[in-house]
Coordinates of C-alpha atoms in Angstrom, one line a residue:
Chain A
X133 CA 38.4 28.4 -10.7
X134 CA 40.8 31.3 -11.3
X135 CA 41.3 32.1 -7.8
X136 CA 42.6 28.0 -7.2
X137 CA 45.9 29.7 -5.9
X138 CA 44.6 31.3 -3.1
X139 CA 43.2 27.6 -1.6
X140 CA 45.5 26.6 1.5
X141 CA 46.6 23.2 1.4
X142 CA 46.1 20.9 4.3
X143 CA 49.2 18.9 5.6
X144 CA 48.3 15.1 7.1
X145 CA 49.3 16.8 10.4
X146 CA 45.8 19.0 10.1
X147 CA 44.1 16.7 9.4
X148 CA 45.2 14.3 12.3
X149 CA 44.1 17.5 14.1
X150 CA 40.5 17.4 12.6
X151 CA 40.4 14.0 14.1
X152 CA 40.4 15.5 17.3
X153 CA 37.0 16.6 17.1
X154 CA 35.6 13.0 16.5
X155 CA 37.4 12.5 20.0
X156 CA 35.4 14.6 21.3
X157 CA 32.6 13.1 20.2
X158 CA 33.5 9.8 21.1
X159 CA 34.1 11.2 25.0
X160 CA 30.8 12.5 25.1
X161 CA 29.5 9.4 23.6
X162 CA 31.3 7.5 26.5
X163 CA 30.4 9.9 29.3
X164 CA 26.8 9.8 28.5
X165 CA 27.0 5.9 27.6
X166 CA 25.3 6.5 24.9
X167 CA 27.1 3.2 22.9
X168 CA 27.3 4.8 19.9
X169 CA 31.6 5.0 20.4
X170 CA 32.3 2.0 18.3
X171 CA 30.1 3.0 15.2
X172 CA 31.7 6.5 16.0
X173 CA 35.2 4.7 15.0
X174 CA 34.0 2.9 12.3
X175 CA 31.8 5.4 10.4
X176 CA 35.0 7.9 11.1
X177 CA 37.5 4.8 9.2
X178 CA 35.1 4.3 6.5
X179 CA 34.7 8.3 6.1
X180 CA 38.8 8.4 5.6
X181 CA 39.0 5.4 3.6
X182 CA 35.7 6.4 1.5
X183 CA 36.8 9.8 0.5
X184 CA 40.5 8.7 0.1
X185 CA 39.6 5.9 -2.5
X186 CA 37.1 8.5 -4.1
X187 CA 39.6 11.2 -4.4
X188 CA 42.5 8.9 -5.9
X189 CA 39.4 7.9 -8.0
X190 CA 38.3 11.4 -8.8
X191 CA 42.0 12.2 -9.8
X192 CA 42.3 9.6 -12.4
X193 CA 39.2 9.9 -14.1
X194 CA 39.7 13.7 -14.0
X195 CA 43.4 13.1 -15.5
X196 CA 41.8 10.3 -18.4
X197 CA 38.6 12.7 -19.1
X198 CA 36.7 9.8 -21.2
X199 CA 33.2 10.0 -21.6
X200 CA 33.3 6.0 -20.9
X201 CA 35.2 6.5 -17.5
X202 CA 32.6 9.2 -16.7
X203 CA 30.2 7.1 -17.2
X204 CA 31.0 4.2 -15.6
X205 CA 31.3 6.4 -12.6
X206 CA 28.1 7.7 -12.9
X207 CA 26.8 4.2 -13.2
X208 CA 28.2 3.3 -9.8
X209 CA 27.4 6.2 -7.9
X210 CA 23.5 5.7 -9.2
X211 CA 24.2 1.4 -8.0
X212 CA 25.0 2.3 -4.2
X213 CA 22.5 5.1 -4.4
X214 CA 19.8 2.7 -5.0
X215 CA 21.2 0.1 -2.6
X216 CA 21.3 2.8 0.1
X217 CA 17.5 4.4 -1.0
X218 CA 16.0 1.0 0.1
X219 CA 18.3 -0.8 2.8
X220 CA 16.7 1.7 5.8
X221 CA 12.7 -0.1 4.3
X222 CA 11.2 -0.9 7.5
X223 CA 10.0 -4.4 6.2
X224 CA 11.6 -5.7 2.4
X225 CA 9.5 -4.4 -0.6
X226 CA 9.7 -6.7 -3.5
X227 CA 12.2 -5.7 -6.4
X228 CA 12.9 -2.9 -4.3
X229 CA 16.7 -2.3 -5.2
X230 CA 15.6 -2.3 -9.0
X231 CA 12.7 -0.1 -8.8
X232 CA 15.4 2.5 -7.1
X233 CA 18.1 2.0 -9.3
X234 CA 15.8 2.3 -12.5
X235 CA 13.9 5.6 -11.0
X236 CA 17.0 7.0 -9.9
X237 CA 18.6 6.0 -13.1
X238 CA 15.8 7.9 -15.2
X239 CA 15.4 11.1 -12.8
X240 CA 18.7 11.5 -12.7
X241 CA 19.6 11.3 -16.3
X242 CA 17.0 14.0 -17.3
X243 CA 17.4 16.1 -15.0
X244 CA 21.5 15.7 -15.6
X245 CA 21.3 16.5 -19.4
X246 CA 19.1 19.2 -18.7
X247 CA 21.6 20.8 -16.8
X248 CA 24.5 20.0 -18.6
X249 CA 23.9 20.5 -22.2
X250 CA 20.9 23.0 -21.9
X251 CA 22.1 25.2 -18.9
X252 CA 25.6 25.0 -18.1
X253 CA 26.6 24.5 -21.4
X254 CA 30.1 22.9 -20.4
X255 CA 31.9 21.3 -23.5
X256 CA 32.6 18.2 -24.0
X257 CA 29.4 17.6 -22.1
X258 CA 31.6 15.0 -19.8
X259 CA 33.8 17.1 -18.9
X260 CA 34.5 15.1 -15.0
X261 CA 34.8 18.6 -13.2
X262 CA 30.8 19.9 -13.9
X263 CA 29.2 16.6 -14.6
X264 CA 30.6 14.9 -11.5
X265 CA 29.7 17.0 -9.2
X266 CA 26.5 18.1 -10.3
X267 CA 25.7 13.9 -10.9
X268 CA 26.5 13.6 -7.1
X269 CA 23.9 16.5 -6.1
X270 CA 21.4 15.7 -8.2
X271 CA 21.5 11.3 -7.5
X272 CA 21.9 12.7 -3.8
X273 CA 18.7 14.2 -3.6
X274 CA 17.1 11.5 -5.9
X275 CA 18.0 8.9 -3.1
X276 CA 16.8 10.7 -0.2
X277 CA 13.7 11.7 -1.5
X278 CA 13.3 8.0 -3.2
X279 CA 14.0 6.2 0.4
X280 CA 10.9 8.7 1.8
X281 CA 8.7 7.6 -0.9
X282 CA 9.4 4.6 -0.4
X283 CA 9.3 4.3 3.6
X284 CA 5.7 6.4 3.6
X285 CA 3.9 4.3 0.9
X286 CA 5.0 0.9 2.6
X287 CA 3.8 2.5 6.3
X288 CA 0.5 3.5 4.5
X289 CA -0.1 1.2 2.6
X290 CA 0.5 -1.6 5.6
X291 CA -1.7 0.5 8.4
X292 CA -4.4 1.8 5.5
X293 CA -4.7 -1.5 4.3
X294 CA -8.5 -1.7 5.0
X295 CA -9.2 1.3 3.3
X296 CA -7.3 0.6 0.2
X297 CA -10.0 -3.0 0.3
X298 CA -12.5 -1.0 1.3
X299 CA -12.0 1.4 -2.4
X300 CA -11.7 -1.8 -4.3
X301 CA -14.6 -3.8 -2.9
X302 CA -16.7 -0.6 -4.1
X303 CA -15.0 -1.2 -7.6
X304 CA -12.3 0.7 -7.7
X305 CA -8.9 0.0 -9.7
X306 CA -5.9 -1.1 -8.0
X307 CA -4.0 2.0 -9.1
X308 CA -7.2 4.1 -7.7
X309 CA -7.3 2.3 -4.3
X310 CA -4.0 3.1 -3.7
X311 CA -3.9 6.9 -5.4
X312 CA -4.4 8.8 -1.6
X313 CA -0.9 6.5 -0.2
X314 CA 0.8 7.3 -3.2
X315 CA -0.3 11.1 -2.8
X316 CA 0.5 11.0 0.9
X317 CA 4.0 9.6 -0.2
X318 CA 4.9 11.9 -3.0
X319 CA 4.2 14.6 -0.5
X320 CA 6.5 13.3 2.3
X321 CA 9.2 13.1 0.0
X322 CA 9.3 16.7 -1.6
X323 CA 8.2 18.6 1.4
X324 CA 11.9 18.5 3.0
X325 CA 13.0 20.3 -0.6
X326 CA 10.2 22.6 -0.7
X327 CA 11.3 23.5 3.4
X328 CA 15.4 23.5 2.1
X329 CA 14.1 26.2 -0.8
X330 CA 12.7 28.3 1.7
X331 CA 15.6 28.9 4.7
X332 CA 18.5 28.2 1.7
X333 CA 21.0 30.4 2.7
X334 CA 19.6 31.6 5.4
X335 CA 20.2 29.1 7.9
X336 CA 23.4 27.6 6.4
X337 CA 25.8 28.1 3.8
X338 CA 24.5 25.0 1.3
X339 CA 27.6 22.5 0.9
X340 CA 28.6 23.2 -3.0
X341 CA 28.2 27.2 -2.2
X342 CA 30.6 26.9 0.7
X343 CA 33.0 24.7 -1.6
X344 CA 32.8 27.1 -4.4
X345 CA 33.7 29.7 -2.3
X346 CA 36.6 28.0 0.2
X347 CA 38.0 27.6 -3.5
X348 CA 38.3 31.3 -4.4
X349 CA 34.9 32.1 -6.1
X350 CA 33.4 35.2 -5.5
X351 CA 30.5 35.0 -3.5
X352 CA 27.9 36.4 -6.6
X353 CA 29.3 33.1 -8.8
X354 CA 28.6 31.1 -6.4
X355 CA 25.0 31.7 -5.3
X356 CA 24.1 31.0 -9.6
X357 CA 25.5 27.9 -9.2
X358 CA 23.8 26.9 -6.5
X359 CA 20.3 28.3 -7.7
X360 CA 20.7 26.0 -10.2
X361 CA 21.6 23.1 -7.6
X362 CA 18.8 24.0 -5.9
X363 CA 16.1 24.2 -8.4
X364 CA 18.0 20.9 -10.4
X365 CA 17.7 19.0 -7.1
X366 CA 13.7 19.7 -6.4
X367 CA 13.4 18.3 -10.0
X368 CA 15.2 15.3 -9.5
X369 CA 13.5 14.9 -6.0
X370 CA 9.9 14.9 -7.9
X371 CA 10.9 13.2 -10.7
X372 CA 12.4 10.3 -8.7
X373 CA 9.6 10.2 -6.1
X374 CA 7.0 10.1 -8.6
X375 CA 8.5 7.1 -10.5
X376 CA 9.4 5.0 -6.9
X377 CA 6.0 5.5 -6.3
X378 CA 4.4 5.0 -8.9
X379 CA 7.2 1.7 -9.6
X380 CA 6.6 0.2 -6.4
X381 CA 2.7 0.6 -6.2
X382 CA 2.6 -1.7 -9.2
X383 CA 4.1 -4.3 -7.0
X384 CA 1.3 -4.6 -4.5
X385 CA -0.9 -4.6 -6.8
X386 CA -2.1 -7.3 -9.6
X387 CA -3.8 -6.8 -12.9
X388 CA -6.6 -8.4 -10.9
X389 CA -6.9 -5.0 -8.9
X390 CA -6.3 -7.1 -6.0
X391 CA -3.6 -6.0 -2.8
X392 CA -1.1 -8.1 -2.2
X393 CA -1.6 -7.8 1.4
X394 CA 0.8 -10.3 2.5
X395 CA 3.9 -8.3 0.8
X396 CA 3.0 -5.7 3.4
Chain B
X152 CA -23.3 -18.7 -29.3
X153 CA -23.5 -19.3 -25.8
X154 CA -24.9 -22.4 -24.4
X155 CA -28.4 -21.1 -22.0
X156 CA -27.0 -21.7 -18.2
X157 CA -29.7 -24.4 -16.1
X158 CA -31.7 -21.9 -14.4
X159 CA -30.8 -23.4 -11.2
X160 CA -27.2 -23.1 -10.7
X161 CA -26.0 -22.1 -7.3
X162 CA -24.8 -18.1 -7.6
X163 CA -21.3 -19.1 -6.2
X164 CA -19.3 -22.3 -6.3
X165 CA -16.2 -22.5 -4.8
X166 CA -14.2 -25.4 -6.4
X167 CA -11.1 -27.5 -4.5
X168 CA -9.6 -24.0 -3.5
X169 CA -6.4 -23.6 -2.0
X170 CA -4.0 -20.6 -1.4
X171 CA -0.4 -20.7 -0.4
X172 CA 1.4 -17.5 0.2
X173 CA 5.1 -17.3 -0.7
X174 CA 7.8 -17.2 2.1
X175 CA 8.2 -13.3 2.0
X176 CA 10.1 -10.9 4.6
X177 CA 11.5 -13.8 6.7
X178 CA 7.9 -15.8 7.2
X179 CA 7.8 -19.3 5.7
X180 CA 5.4 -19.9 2.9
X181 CA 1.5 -20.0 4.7
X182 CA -1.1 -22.5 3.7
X183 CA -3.9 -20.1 4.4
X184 CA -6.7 -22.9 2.2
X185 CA -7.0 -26.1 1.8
X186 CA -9.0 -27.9 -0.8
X187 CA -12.3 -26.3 0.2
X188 CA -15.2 -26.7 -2.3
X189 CA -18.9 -25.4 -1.0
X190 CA -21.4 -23.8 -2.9
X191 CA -24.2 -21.4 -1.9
X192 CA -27.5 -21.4 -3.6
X193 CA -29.2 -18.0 -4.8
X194 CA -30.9 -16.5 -1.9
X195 CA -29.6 -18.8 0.3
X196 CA -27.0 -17.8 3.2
X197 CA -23.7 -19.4 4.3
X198 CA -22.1 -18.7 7.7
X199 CA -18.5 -19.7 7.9
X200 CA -17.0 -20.3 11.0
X201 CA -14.1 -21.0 12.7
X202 CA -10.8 -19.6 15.4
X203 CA -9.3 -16.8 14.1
X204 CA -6.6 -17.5 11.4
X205 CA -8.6 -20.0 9.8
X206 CA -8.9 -18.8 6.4
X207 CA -12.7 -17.8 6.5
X208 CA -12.5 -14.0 5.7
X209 CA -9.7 -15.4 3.1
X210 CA -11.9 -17.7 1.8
X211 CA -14.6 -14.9 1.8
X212 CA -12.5 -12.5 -0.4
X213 CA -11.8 -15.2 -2.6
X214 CA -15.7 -14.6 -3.7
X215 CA -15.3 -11.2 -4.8
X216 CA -11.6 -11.8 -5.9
X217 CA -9.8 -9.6 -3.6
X218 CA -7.6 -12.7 -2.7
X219 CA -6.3 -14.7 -5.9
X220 CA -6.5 -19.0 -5.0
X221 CA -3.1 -20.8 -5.9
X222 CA -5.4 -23.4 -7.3
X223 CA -9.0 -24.1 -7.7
X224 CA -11.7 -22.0 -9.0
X225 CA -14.6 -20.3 -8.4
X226 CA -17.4 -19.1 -10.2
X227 CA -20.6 -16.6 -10.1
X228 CA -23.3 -16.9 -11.7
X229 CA -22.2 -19.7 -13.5
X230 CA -19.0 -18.2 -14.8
X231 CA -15.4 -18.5 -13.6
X232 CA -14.6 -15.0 -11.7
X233 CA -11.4 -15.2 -13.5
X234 CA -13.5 -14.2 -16.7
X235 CA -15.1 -11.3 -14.8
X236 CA -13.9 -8.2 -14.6
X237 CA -13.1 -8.0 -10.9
X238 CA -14.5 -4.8 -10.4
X239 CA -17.6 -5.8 -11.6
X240 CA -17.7 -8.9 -10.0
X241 CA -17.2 -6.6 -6.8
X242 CA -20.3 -4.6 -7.4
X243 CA -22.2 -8.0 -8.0
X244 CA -20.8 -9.1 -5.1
X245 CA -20.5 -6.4 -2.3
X246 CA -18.0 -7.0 0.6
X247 CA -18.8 -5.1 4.1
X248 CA -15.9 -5.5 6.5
X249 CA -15.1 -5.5 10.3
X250 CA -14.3 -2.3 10.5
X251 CA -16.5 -0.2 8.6
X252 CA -14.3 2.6 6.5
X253 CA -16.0 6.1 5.7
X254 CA -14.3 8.1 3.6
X255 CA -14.0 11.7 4.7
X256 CA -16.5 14.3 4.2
X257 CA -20.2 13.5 4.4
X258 CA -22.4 10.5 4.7
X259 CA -23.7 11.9 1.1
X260 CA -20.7 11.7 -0.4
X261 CA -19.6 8.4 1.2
X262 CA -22.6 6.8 0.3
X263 CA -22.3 8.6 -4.0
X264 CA -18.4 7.6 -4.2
X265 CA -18.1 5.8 -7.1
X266 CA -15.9 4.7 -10.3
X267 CA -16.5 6.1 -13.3
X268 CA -19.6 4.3 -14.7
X269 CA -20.6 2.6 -12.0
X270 CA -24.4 1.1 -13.0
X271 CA -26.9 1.9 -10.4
X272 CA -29.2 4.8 -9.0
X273 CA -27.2 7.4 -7.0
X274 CA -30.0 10.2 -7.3
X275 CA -31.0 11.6 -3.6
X276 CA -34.1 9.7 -3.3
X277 CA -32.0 6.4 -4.0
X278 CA -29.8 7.8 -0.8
X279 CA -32.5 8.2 1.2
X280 CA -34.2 5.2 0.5
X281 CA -30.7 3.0 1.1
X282 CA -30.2 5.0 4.5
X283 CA -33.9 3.9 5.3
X284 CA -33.4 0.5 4.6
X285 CA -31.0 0.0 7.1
X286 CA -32.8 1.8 9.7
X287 CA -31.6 5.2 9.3
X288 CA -32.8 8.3 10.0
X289 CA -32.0 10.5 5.6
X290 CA -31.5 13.0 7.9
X291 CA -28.3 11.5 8.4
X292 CA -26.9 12.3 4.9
X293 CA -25.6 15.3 5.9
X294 CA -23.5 14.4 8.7
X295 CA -20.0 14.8 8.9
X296 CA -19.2 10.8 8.2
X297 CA -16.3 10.7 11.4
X298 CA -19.1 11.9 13.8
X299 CA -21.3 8.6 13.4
X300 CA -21.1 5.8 15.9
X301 CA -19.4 2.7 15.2
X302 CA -22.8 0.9 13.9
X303 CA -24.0 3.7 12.2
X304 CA -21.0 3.6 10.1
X305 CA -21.5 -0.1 10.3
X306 CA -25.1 0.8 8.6
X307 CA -24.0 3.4 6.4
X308 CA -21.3 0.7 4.3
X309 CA -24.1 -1.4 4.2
X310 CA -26.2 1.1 2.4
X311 CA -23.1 1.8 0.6
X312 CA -23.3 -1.8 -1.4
X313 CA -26.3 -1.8 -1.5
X314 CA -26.7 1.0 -3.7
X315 CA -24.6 -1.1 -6.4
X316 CA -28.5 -3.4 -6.3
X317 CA -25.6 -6.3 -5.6
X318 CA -27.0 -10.0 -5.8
X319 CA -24.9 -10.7 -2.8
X320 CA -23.7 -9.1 0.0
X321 CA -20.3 -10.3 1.7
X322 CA -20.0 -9.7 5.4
X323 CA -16.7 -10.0 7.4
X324 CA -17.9 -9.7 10.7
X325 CA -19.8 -7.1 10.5
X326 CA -20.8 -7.1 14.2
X327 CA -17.6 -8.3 16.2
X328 CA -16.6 -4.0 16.1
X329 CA -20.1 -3.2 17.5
X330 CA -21.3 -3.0 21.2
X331 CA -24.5 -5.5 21.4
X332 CA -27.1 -2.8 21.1
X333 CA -25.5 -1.7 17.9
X334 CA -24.2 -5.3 17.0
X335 CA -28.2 -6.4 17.1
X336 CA -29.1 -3.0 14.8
X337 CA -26.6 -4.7 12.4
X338 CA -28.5 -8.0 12.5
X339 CA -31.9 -6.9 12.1
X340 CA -30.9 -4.7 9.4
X341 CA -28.7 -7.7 7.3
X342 CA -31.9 -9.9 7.9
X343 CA -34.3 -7.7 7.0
X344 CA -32.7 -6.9 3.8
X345 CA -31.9 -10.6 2.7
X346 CA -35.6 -11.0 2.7
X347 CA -36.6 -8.1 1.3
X348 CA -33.8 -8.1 -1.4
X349 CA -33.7 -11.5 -2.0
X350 CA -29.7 -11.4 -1.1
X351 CA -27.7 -14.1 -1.4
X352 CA -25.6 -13.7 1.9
X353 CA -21.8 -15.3 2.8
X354 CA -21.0 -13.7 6.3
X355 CA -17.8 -14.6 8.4
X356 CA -19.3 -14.1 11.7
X357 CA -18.9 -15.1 15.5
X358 CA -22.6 -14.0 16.4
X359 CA -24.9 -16.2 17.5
X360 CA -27.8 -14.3 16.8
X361 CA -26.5 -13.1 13.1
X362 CA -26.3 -16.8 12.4
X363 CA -29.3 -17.7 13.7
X364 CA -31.0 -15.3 12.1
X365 CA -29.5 -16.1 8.5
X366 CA -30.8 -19.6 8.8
X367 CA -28.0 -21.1 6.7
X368 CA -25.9 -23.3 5.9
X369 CA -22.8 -24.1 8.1
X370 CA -19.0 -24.3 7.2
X371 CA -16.0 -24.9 10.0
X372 CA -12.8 -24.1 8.8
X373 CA -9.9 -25.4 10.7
X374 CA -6.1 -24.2 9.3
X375 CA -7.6 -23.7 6.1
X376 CA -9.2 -26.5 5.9
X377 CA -13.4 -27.9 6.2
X378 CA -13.9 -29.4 9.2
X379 CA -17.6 -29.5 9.7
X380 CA -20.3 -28.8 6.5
X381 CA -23.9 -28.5 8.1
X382 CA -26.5 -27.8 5.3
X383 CA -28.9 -25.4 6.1
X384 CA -31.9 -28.1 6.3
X385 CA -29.8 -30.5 8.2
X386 CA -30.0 -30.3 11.9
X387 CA -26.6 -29.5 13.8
X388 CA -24.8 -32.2 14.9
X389 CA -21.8 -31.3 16.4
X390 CA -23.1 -30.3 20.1
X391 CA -20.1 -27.5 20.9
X392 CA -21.2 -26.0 17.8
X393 CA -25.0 -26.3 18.7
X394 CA -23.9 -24.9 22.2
X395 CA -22.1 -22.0 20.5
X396 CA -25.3 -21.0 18.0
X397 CA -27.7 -21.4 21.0
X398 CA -25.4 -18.8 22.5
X399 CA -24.1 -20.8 25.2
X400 CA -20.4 -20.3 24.1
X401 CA -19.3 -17.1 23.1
X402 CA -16.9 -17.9 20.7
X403 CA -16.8 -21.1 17.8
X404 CA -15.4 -24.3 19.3
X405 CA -11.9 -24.1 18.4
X406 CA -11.2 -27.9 17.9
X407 CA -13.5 -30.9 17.9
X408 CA -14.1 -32.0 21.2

């Protein structure tokens, strides 16, 4: 980040500015009664009090650069990403939370060492300013495409339930009888990445290119970083969707190749 | 060694069953059985009745283990399913539901899909003899399986367990989807086969006729629990119940008068 120099700084007053726009927001919000103004006010405290705590957070580790700090760090960002991957469920799944925290856990740590130590190469491999960063992306897309999985294999699994009988009254295996939900899922979930890979760039400016480049990067740097992103995140989005399902499958079913109908 | 079995053991016994389901997603915990035993001899039929939500297609897929009891037991043959391999036992003992499900692509391949090593004869002469036996034109085979009418798809699962040559056939309903023309198809087809097959037949079932026709015995589940047991060679005693098989009601009395 040679170019860190040419970054303007932002005084409180500009920011109080930015504010302004959430205003706008919430008078539209009011106009149209739409009802959304209070959780307009909230989400815009939390958003300032979020990022502030993370920042001051962010700072310190940064300053410390410990691998143990790092990855404590890492080990909260991956707990509220599996909270938040299965609090939207339309009905409770059992175990849920722990089934996202421990394929999250898993996709993400592959996928992370993969791109630290074999591509990226930064040294020492926890150094805060790549592996934080690149952590965040990568658990980000584990949890979105995680809470998909998740959502389409409980939907299909509840309406298809009578088909999912029908293959095991003809002597199928639990894991059989459920193989076209758990298809059906996996495909929900890495569709939105395989649709992001194709208009990248071309419709917007993804969030870590844009950063790179509000900090002084030349355009060229910028776009190798985020190929990487990109292609790191689609493996991280399989990866995770593949174990969720294939986690949370196992809880509907018994080693009796019976549906645990009631769960649905 | 294994002690030989009297050869006249009843092909399912169903042993002080009961089955709770946890409190799960904000429902209390369900008593869906209660402590039923019954047992249905080989070739013999079994009708169980009862208002909806009293455990009788429950208690049905306890047979072929596609419910787990919290207690109690339940054997085949002789043998506690527990000891079966439950998709065996499923092939032994085929299920045919409300609503038939067809699988997509032909009736051909609906009627061949199998697991791996699944005993039985799947040649096309097999096909067409299973399609024939339940009073369908092999002609049919071909067809695209969503462009069959709701008791031709009805048919076509039947045909579908019967190619596993099960010992006993399972039906949920089997007519309550139908319209009557295609409900009574159903009926003549299920009868026809038991004697031909020698079927041992448990049906859930709120036609008069299917009942009739099975000529079995009776049980009456209320919340789970047997309210009324009529063998078959015993005459009917409770009179709703004789007004409901002489098709005078059209659903099962749903208390005792």
């Amino acid at each position: 980040m040679s170019g860190a120099g040419s970054v303007l700084d932002l005084s409180l007053g500009q920011l109080g500015l930015a504010l302004l726009l959430v205003g706008v927001v919430i008078a539209i919000s009011a106009y149209q009664g739409l009802g959304i103004g209070r959780d307009l006010v909230v989400g815009s405290l939390r958003a300032v009090v979020q990022l502030y705590l993370v920042g001051l957070i962010l700072a310190v580790v940064f300053q410390a650069a410990q691998w143990y700090w790092v990855l404590l760090m890492l080990a909260v960002m991956t707990a509220v990403a599996a909270q938040a991957a299965t609090s939207r469920l339309a009905r409770p799944m059992p175990g849920a939370r722990a089934i996202a925290a421990l394929a999250l856990t898993v996709s993400t740590a592959v996928t992370l060492a993969y791109v630290i130590g074999v591509i990226i190469q930064s040294r020492p491999w926890y150094e805060p300013q790549y592996i934080i960063p690149i952590a965040g992306m990568i658990l980000g897309s584990a949890m979105t495409s995680a809470a998909l999985a998740g959502d389409r294999l409980q939907g299909d699994l509840r309406v298809r339930a009578d088909e999912v009988e029908a293959r095991l009254a003809l002597g199928f295996s639990g894991r059989e009888a459920v193989q076209p939900m758990a298809r059906t899922a996996l495909r929900a979930a890495m569709i939105p990445t395989v649709n992001g890979m194709m208009t990248v760039g071309l419709v917007q400016l993804p969030g870590m290119m844009t950063g790179q480049i509000l900090a002084g990067s030349s355009p060229l740097l910028a776009i190798k970083y985020q190929l990487v992103v990109v292609f790191m995140q689609a493996a991280a989005t399989a990866l995770a969707s593949l174990l969720f399902v294939r986690l949370a499958v196992g809880r509907y079913l018994t080693p009796a190749h019976q549906l645990r109908r009631y769960l649905l | 060694m294994v002690a030989p079995l009297p050869p006249s053991h009843p092909l399912f016994e169903v042993e002080q069953l009961s089955l709770v389901h946890d409190a799960w997603g904000g429902q209390p915990p369900v008593t869906v059985l209660k402590n039923v035993s019954v047992s249905v001899e080989r070739g013999s039929a079994l009708v169980l009745l009862g208002p909806s939500g009293s455990g009788k297609s429950t208690l049905l897929r306890c047979l072929n283990r596609l419910a787990e009891p919290t207690s109690g037991r339940v054997r085949f043959d002789g043998r506690d399913i527990r000891s079966l391999d439950s998709r065996d036992l499923r092939q032994r003992a085929a299920l045919v539901m409300q609503t038939p499900v067809l699988f997509e692509g032909t009736v051909r391949g609906n009627l061949r899909i199998r697991p791996a090593g699944t005993p039985g004869d799947f040649s096309e002469a097999s096909l067409a003899a299973a399609v024939e036996e339940v009073g369908l034109d092999p002609k049919l085979l071909d067809r695209d399986a969503v462009t069959l009418s709701g008791g031709e798809k009805q048919r076509v699962t039947i045909a579908r367990a019967l190619l596993r040559d099960p010992q006993a056939l399972l039906l949920d309903e089997p007519t309550s989807a139908l319209d009557p023309p295609n409900a009574a198809l159903v009926v003549e087809s299920v009868s026809r086969l038991r004697e031909l097959r020698r079927l041992t037949i448990v049906a859930v079932t709120h036609q008069p006729e299917l009942v009739r026709r099975l000529g079995g015995s009776l049980l009456y589940l209320v919340q789970g629990e047997v309210l009324t047991y009529e063998r078959a060679d015993s005459g009917v005693t409770d009179a709703r119940l004789q007004a409901f098989l002489a098709g005078e009601l059209a659903s099962p009395p749903t208390e005792r008068p």
